[in-house]
Short mmCIF file of C-alpha atoms and ligand atoms in Angstrom, two decimals:
data_model
loop_
_atom_site.label_atom_id
_atom_site.label_comp_id
_atom_site.label_asym_id
_atom_site.label_seq_id
_atom_site.Cartn_x
_atom_site.Cartn_y
_atom_site.Cartn_z
CA MET A 1 206.47 63.19 94.10
CA ASP A 2 205.66 66.14 96.32
CA ALA A 3 203.75 64.40 99.06
CA ARG A 4 205.41 66.22 101.92
CA LEU A 5 202.74 65.40 104.48
CA VAL A 6 202.02 61.79 103.56
CA LEU A 7 205.50 60.41 103.03
CA LYS A 8 207.56 59.29 106.02
CA GLY A 9 210.34 61.83 105.75
CA THR A 10 212.65 62.30 108.65
CA GLY A 11 210.06 63.00 111.31
CA LYS A 12 207.00 61.00 112.17
CA GLN A 13 207.14 57.29 111.29
CA THR A 14 203.61 56.14 112.12
CA THR A 15 200.34 57.92 112.61
CA VAL A 16 197.90 56.61 115.18
CA ILE A 17 194.33 57.73 114.64
CA GLU A 18 191.69 57.68 117.33
CA ILE A 19 188.30 56.85 115.83
CA ALA A 20 186.35 56.73 119.08
CA PRO A 21 187.34 56.34 122.73
CA GLY A 22 189.38 53.12 122.89
CA VAL A 23 189.25 52.51 119.12
CA THR A 24 192.46 53.37 117.31
CA VAL A 25 194.24 52.45 114.08
CA GLY A 26 197.92 52.63 113.21
CA ASP A 27 199.11 51.22 116.52
CA LYS A 28 199.22 47.60 117.72
CA GLN A 29 195.44 47.29 117.55
CA LEU A 30 194.01 46.21 114.18
CA LEU A 31 190.96 48.03 112.86
CA ILE A 32 188.23 45.57 111.92
CA VAL A 33 185.34 47.14 110.00
CA GLY A 34 182.33 45.01 109.11
CA GLY A 35 178.84 45.57 107.78
CA PRO A 36 176.73 45.57 104.67
CA CYS A 37 177.49 47.25 101.38
CA THR A 38 174.27 49.23 101.74
CA VAL A 39 172.21 50.25 104.74
CA GLU A 40 168.78 48.80 103.94
CA SER A 41 166.66 48.95 107.09
CA ARG A 42 166.74 49.40 110.86
CA GLU A 43 166.14 45.64 111.36
CA GLN A 44 169.15 44.84 109.17
CA MET A 45 171.48 47.21 111.02
CA GLU A 46 170.26 46.13 114.45
CA GLU A 47 171.04 42.53 113.57
CA VAL A 48 174.46 43.50 112.16
CA SER A 49 175.40 45.41 115.30
CA ARG A 50 174.03 42.71 117.63
CA VAL A 51 176.01 39.88 116.00
CA LEU A 52 179.21 41.81 115.27
CA ARG A 53 179.43 43.53 118.66
CA GLY A 54 182.58 42.27 120.34
CA SER A 55 184.14 41.15 117.01
CA VAL A 56 184.52 44.38 115.05
CA SER A 57 185.87 47.80 115.95
CA ALA A 58 183.58 49.70 113.57
CA LEU A 59 180.47 49.17 111.47
CA ARG A 60 180.19 50.09 107.82
CA GLY A 61 177.16 50.71 105.64
CA GLY A 62 176.64 52.86 102.55
CA VAL A 63 173.79 55.36 102.56
CA PHE A 64 174.85 57.38 99.50
CA LYS A 65 175.67 54.64 97.02
CA PRO A 66 177.82 55.06 93.92
CA ARG A 67 175.95 52.71 91.55
CA THR A 68 176.95 51.99 87.97
CA SER A 69 173.33 52.43 86.88
CA PRO A 70 171.33 55.53 87.82
CA TYR A 71 168.27 53.25 88.01
CA ALA A 72 169.79 51.06 90.75
CA PHE A 73 168.97 51.79 94.42
CA GLN A 74 170.90 54.92 95.38
CA GLY A 75 170.86 54.36 99.14
CA MET A 76 168.69 55.47 102.07
CA ARG A 77 170.49 58.82 101.99
CA GLU A 78 169.63 61.27 104.83
CA GLU A 79 167.33 58.76 106.48
CA GLY A 80 170.20 56.26 106.36
CA VAL A 81 172.60 58.73 107.99
CA LYS A 82 170.16 59.18 110.85
CA LEU A 83 169.71 55.42 111.16
CA LEU A 84 173.46 54.78 111.15
CA SER A 85 174.07 57.33 113.88
CA GLU A 86 171.25 55.89 115.98
CA ILE A 87 172.65 52.37 115.59
CA SER A 88 176.06 53.65 116.60
CA ARG A 89 174.65 55.40 119.64
CA GLU A 90 172.61 52.38 120.69
CA SER A 91 175.40 49.82 120.18
CA GLY A 92 178.35 52.01 121.14
CA ILE A 93 180.16 50.88 117.96
CA PRO A 94 181.65 53.60 115.73
CA VAL A 95 180.34 53.82 112.15
CA VAL A 96 181.77 54.73 108.76
CA THR A 97 179.90 55.70 105.61
CA GLU A 98 180.79 56.90 102.12
CA VAL A 99 180.42 60.51 101.06
CA MET A 100 180.32 61.57 97.42
CA SER A 101 179.85 65.31 97.66
CA GLU A 102 180.54 68.28 99.89
CA SER A 103 176.93 68.29 101.01
CA HIS A 104 177.25 64.66 102.09
CA ILE A 105 180.25 65.66 104.20
CA GLU A 106 178.25 68.47 105.83
CA ILE A 107 175.52 66.01 106.76
CA CYS A 108 177.70 63.09 107.84
CA ASP A 109 180.70 64.72 109.53
CA PRO A 110 178.83 65.71 112.70
CA VAL A 111 177.10 62.35 113.24
CA VAL A 112 179.35 59.51 112.01
CA ASP A 113 182.80 58.48 113.27
CA MET A 114 184.63 58.16 109.94
CA LEU A 115 184.01 59.32 106.40
CA GLN A 116 184.80 57.09 103.43
CA ILE A 117 185.87 58.37 100.04
CA GLY A 118 185.26 55.60 97.52
CA SER A 119 187.34 54.39 94.62
CA ARG A 120 185.33 56.26 92.06
CA ASN A 121 186.05 59.54 93.82
CA MET A 122 189.71 59.05 94.70
CA GLN A 123 190.65 61.83 92.31
CA ASN A 124 187.66 64.08 92.90
CA PHE A 125 189.96 66.83 94.07
CA GLU A 126 187.29 69.23 95.30
CA LEU A 127 185.79 66.41 97.40
CA LEU A 128 189.25 65.58 98.76
CA LYS A 129 189.77 69.21 99.74
CA ALA A 130 186.38 69.29 101.47
CA ALA A 131 187.27 66.10 103.35
CA GLY A 132 190.45 67.87 104.37
CA LYS A 133 188.31 70.40 106.22
CA ALA A 134 186.17 67.73 107.92
CA LYS A 135 186.61 66.87 111.57
CA LYS A 136 186.40 63.09 111.26
CA PRO A 137 189.04 60.61 110.05
CA VAL A 138 188.77 59.70 106.37
CA ILE A 139 189.11 56.23 104.86
CA LEU A 140 190.43 56.90 101.37
CA LYS A 141 189.98 53.99 98.96
CA ARG A 142 192.36 53.44 96.09
CA GLY A 143 190.93 54.28 92.66
CA LEU A 144 190.14 51.39 90.33
CA ALA A 145 193.08 52.24 88.11
CA ALA A 146 195.17 54.48 90.34
CA THR A 147 198.91 54.13 90.67
CA ILE A 148 200.45 54.11 94.12
CA GLU A 149 201.76 57.62 93.47
CA GLU A 150 198.30 58.91 92.50
CA PHE A 151 196.86 57.28 95.64
CA ILE A 152 199.46 58.98 97.82
CA MET A 153 198.84 62.34 96.15
CA ALA A 154 195.09 61.98 96.76
CA ALA A 155 195.82 61.52 100.48
CA GLU A 156 198.08 64.58 100.28
CA TYR A 157 195.09 66.65 99.07
CA ILE A 158 193.16 65.76 102.23
CA MET A 159 196.10 66.37 104.55
CA SER A 160 197.05 69.63 102.89
CA GLU A 161 193.70 71.09 103.99
CA GLY A 162 194.35 70.24 107.62
CA ASN A 163 192.80 66.82 108.21
CA HIS A 164 195.74 64.59 109.07
CA ASN A 165 193.61 61.60 110.00
CA VAL A 166 193.69 59.67 106.74
CA ILE A 167 193.49 55.88 106.48
CA LEU A 168 194.51 54.39 103.14
CA CYS A 169 192.44 51.44 101.88
CA GLU A 170 193.58 49.02 99.18
CA ARG A 171 190.48 47.51 97.56
CA GLY A 172 191.75 45.90 94.39
CA ILE A 173 192.59 47.32 90.99
CA ARG A 174 191.23 46.53 87.52
CA SER A 175 193.04 44.03 85.40
CA PHE A 176 192.42 41.70 82.46
CA ASP A 177 191.02 38.74 84.40
CA SER A 178 187.35 38.91 85.22
CA PHE A 179 187.38 35.78 87.41
CA THR A 180 187.93 38.01 90.42
CA ARG A 181 186.19 41.39 90.42
CA ASN A 182 189.52 43.17 90.84
CA VAL A 183 193.09 42.19 91.72
CA LEU A 184 194.00 42.66 95.37
CA ASP A 185 197.34 44.45 95.33
CA LEU A 186 199.03 43.40 98.56
CA GLY A 187 202.32 44.66 97.12
CA ALA A 188 200.81 48.14 97.33
CA VAL A 189 199.99 47.58 101.00
CA VAL A 190 203.61 46.74 101.78
CA ALA A 191 204.86 49.66 99.67
CA LEU A 192 202.43 52.14 101.28
CA LYS A 193 203.46 50.99 104.76
CA GLN A 194 207.08 51.59 103.83
CA LEU A 195 206.54 54.91 102.07
CA THR A 196 203.94 56.59 104.26
CA HIS A 197 203.27 57.01 107.96
CA LEU A 198 199.52 56.57 107.49
CA PRO A 199 197.53 53.48 108.53
CA VAL A 200 196.78 51.14 105.61
CA ILE A 201 193.78 48.83 105.64
CA VAL A 202 192.53 46.29 103.10
CA ASP A 203 189.06 45.66 101.68
CA PRO A 204 189.16 42.10 100.32
CA SER A 205 185.41 42.13 99.52
CA HIS A 206 185.50 44.58 96.60
CA ALA A 207 188.78 43.07 95.44
CA ALA A 208 187.52 39.49 95.25
CA GLY A 209 183.87 40.01 94.40
CA LYS A 210 183.23 36.43 95.55
CA ARG A 211 182.56 35.59 99.20
CA GLU A 212 184.53 32.33 99.16
CA LEU A 213 187.74 34.24 98.40
CA VAL A 214 187.30 36.90 101.07
CA PRO A 215 188.46 35.13 104.28
CA ASP A 216 191.85 33.96 103.00
CA LEU A 217 192.53 37.35 101.40
CA ALA A 218 191.70 39.04 104.71
CA LEU A 219 194.16 36.76 106.51
CA ALA A 220 196.81 37.49 103.88
CA ALA A 221 196.25 41.21 104.40
CA ILE A 222 196.92 40.91 108.12
CA ALA A 223 199.94 38.69 107.41
CA CYS A 224 201.52 41.29 105.11
CA GLY A 225 201.26 44.04 107.69
CA ALA A 226 197.96 45.82 107.01
CA ASP A 227 196.59 47.85 109.91
CA GLY A 228 193.11 46.46 109.49
CA VAL A 229 190.44 45.17 107.16
CA MET A 230 187.05 46.30 105.95
CA ILE A 231 184.71 43.46 105.03
CA GLU A 232 181.15 43.36 103.69
CA CYS A 233 178.75 41.11 105.57
CA HIS A 234 174.97 40.88 105.80
CA PRO A 235 172.30 39.04 107.83
CA VAL A 236 171.08 37.35 104.60
CA PRO A 237 174.00 37.76 102.18
CA GLU A 238 172.15 36.50 99.07
CA GLU A 239 169.50 39.14 99.60
CA SER A 240 171.87 42.13 99.85
CA VAL A 241 170.58 44.94 97.62
CA SER A 242 174.11 45.48 96.34
CA ASP A 243 177.28 43.39 96.15
CA ALA A 244 175.39 40.26 97.27
CA ARG A 245 177.90 37.89 95.69
CA GLN A 246 180.77 39.10 97.89
CA ALA A 247 178.93 39.45 101.21
CA LEU A 248 179.81 37.10 104.09
CA SER A 249 177.18 35.99 106.55
CA LEU A 250 177.48 37.64 109.97
CA GLN A 251 178.43 34.29 111.52
CA ASP A 252 181.20 33.81 108.94
CA MET A 253 182.45 37.30 109.75
CA VAL A 254 182.64 36.48 113.46
CA GLU A 255 184.49 33.23 112.63
CA LEU A 256 186.89 35.07 110.37
CA VAL A 257 187.80 37.55 113.08
CA LYS A 258 188.66 34.59 115.35
CA ARG A 259 190.89 33.14 112.62
CA MET A 260 192.71 36.47 112.34
CA GLN A 261 193.85 36.25 115.95
CA PRO A 262 196.93 33.97 115.56
CA ILE A 263 198.09 35.83 112.45
CA ALA A 264 197.69 39.16 114.18
CA GLU A 265 199.73 37.86 117.11
CA ALA A 266 202.45 36.57 114.77
CA ARG A 267 202.73 40.14 113.47
CA GLY A 268 202.81 41.61 116.97
CA ARG A 269 199.28 42.97 116.63
CA SER A 270 196.02 42.49 118.47
CA ILE A 271 192.43 42.51 117.32
CA GLY A 272 190.67 45.66 118.42
CA SER A 273 186.98 45.26 119.05
CA SER A 274 184.80 48.13 120.09
CA LYS A 275 184.32 48.90 123.73
CA PRO A 276 180.71 49.99 123.74
CA ALA A 277 180.18 53.29 125.48
CA PRO A 278 177.07 55.46 125.47
CA LYS A 279 177.34 58.26 122.96
CA GLU A 280 175.77 61.65 122.85
CA PHE A 281 173.57 61.99 119.79
CA SER A 282 171.44 64.74 118.47
CA ILE A 283 170.30 65.18 114.92
CA THR A 284 172.09 68.20 113.50
CA SER A 285 170.29 71.10 111.93
CA THR A 286 172.02 70.37 108.58
CA LEU A 287 170.76 66.81 108.59
CA ALA A 288 167.27 67.86 109.72
CA ALA A 289 167.06 70.51 106.98
CA SER A 290 168.33 68.08 104.38
CA MET A 291 165.78 65.45 105.40
CA ALA A 292 162.97 68.00 105.30
CA THR A 293 163.92 69.12 101.78
CA ARG A 294 163.99 65.52 100.65
CA GLU A 295 160.60 64.75 102.21
CA ALA A 296 159.13 67.83 100.52
CA LYS A 297 160.50 66.66 97.15
CA VAL A 298 159.14 63.15 97.64
CA SER A 299 155.65 64.38 98.56
CA ALA A 300 155.64 66.85 95.64
CA ALA A 301 156.55 64.08 93.18
C1 PEP B 401 181.93 50.38 99.17
O1 PEP B 401 182.78 50.32 100.09
O2 PEP B 401 180.74 50.03 99.30
C2 PEP B 401 182.37 50.79 97.83
C3 PEP B 401 181.52 51.29 96.94
O3 PEP B 401 183.68 50.57 97.65
P1 PEP B 401 184.66 51.01 96.45
O4 PEP B 401 184.64 52.49 96.44
O5 PEP B 401 185.96 50.41 96.87
O6 PEP B 401 184.12 50.39 95.19
MN1 MN B 402 180.00 47.29 98.16
#
C-alpha cells in the first residue's frame, strides 16, 4: 500500500496534534470528546458544556446530519455552526462537527476546532481532498465496511493535500449480528497504532448502539492503547432527536471519565480535560452569507 505519509516508515513515530491551547492528542494526554449526536438547541448545548466542563477535552455535536432517511431531521445546519462556535467561545471548550461537503468545510473550518468526516464519507475522495486543504485537524471515521488498508488510504488522501493533522476513529464495522449496531474492532485500533504514526481514537457509541454497552467498551478502548474516545451523551438521552438508544446521560458520562482514570494511568496516559480560555470569535463572511441564503430560501418557501 502506498501510504507514504500515514505509515510509520523510518522517520516520525508519533504525531501529536494540538486542537486548542493546552488540548492535544497523540501524546500522553487522552482526548475525551463528548456531546450529543445532533445539536438541537442552545439550551441543550449550554447544559452539555456546563456539565461536561472539566471532564472532557472537546465537545461534539452534529449540525449537518447524514440521515438514512431524507425526511429525518437534517440538522440545524448554518445556525447550528454559529451556535456551536458560540458555545465553544463561552465555555472555552473546543468543538468538533461533521462536514459532508466542500461548502460545509468552508463554513466550519474558520469557526470550529476540528472537522469530522463520517463513516459514510470515508471514501468521498473529493471531500477528503478538500479536508486536506482545511486548516483544522480532521477526525476521520472508519467506513462501515472499510478495510484497514482502505481506512489508511483515506487518511493518505487528506495528508497528501497538506493537512497532516488527521485523527483516525474506529467506530465499529458492519457484521452479521444485529444485537449490537456494529462490531467494535479493537484489533484495528492496535493495528493502526502499530502501522501509522497518527492518533487513533474510538467511538464506542456508534459501535454498540446501546447505551449500556458503551462504558465498558470505552474502558476497553483505553486499555488497548487508543489515544482517546468520542462518546454520545445528552441532557435527556431518551429524547435525543437521533441515536437516542446509544446516548449516555451527562452524569453517566462524567462518571465514565472518572472510571477511565486508573486504566489511563495503567497505560501511562492521563485524562486531558479542557482548560477553558476565552476565545476570539467572529462570524465569518462565508457563514453569514450562507445563513442569509438559507433564510431567504426558508421565507420564500
Ligand atoms: C456521528 O458521529 O454522529 C456519526 C454520524 O458517526 P458515523 O459517521 O460514525 O456513523
Ligand atoms: Mn450519532
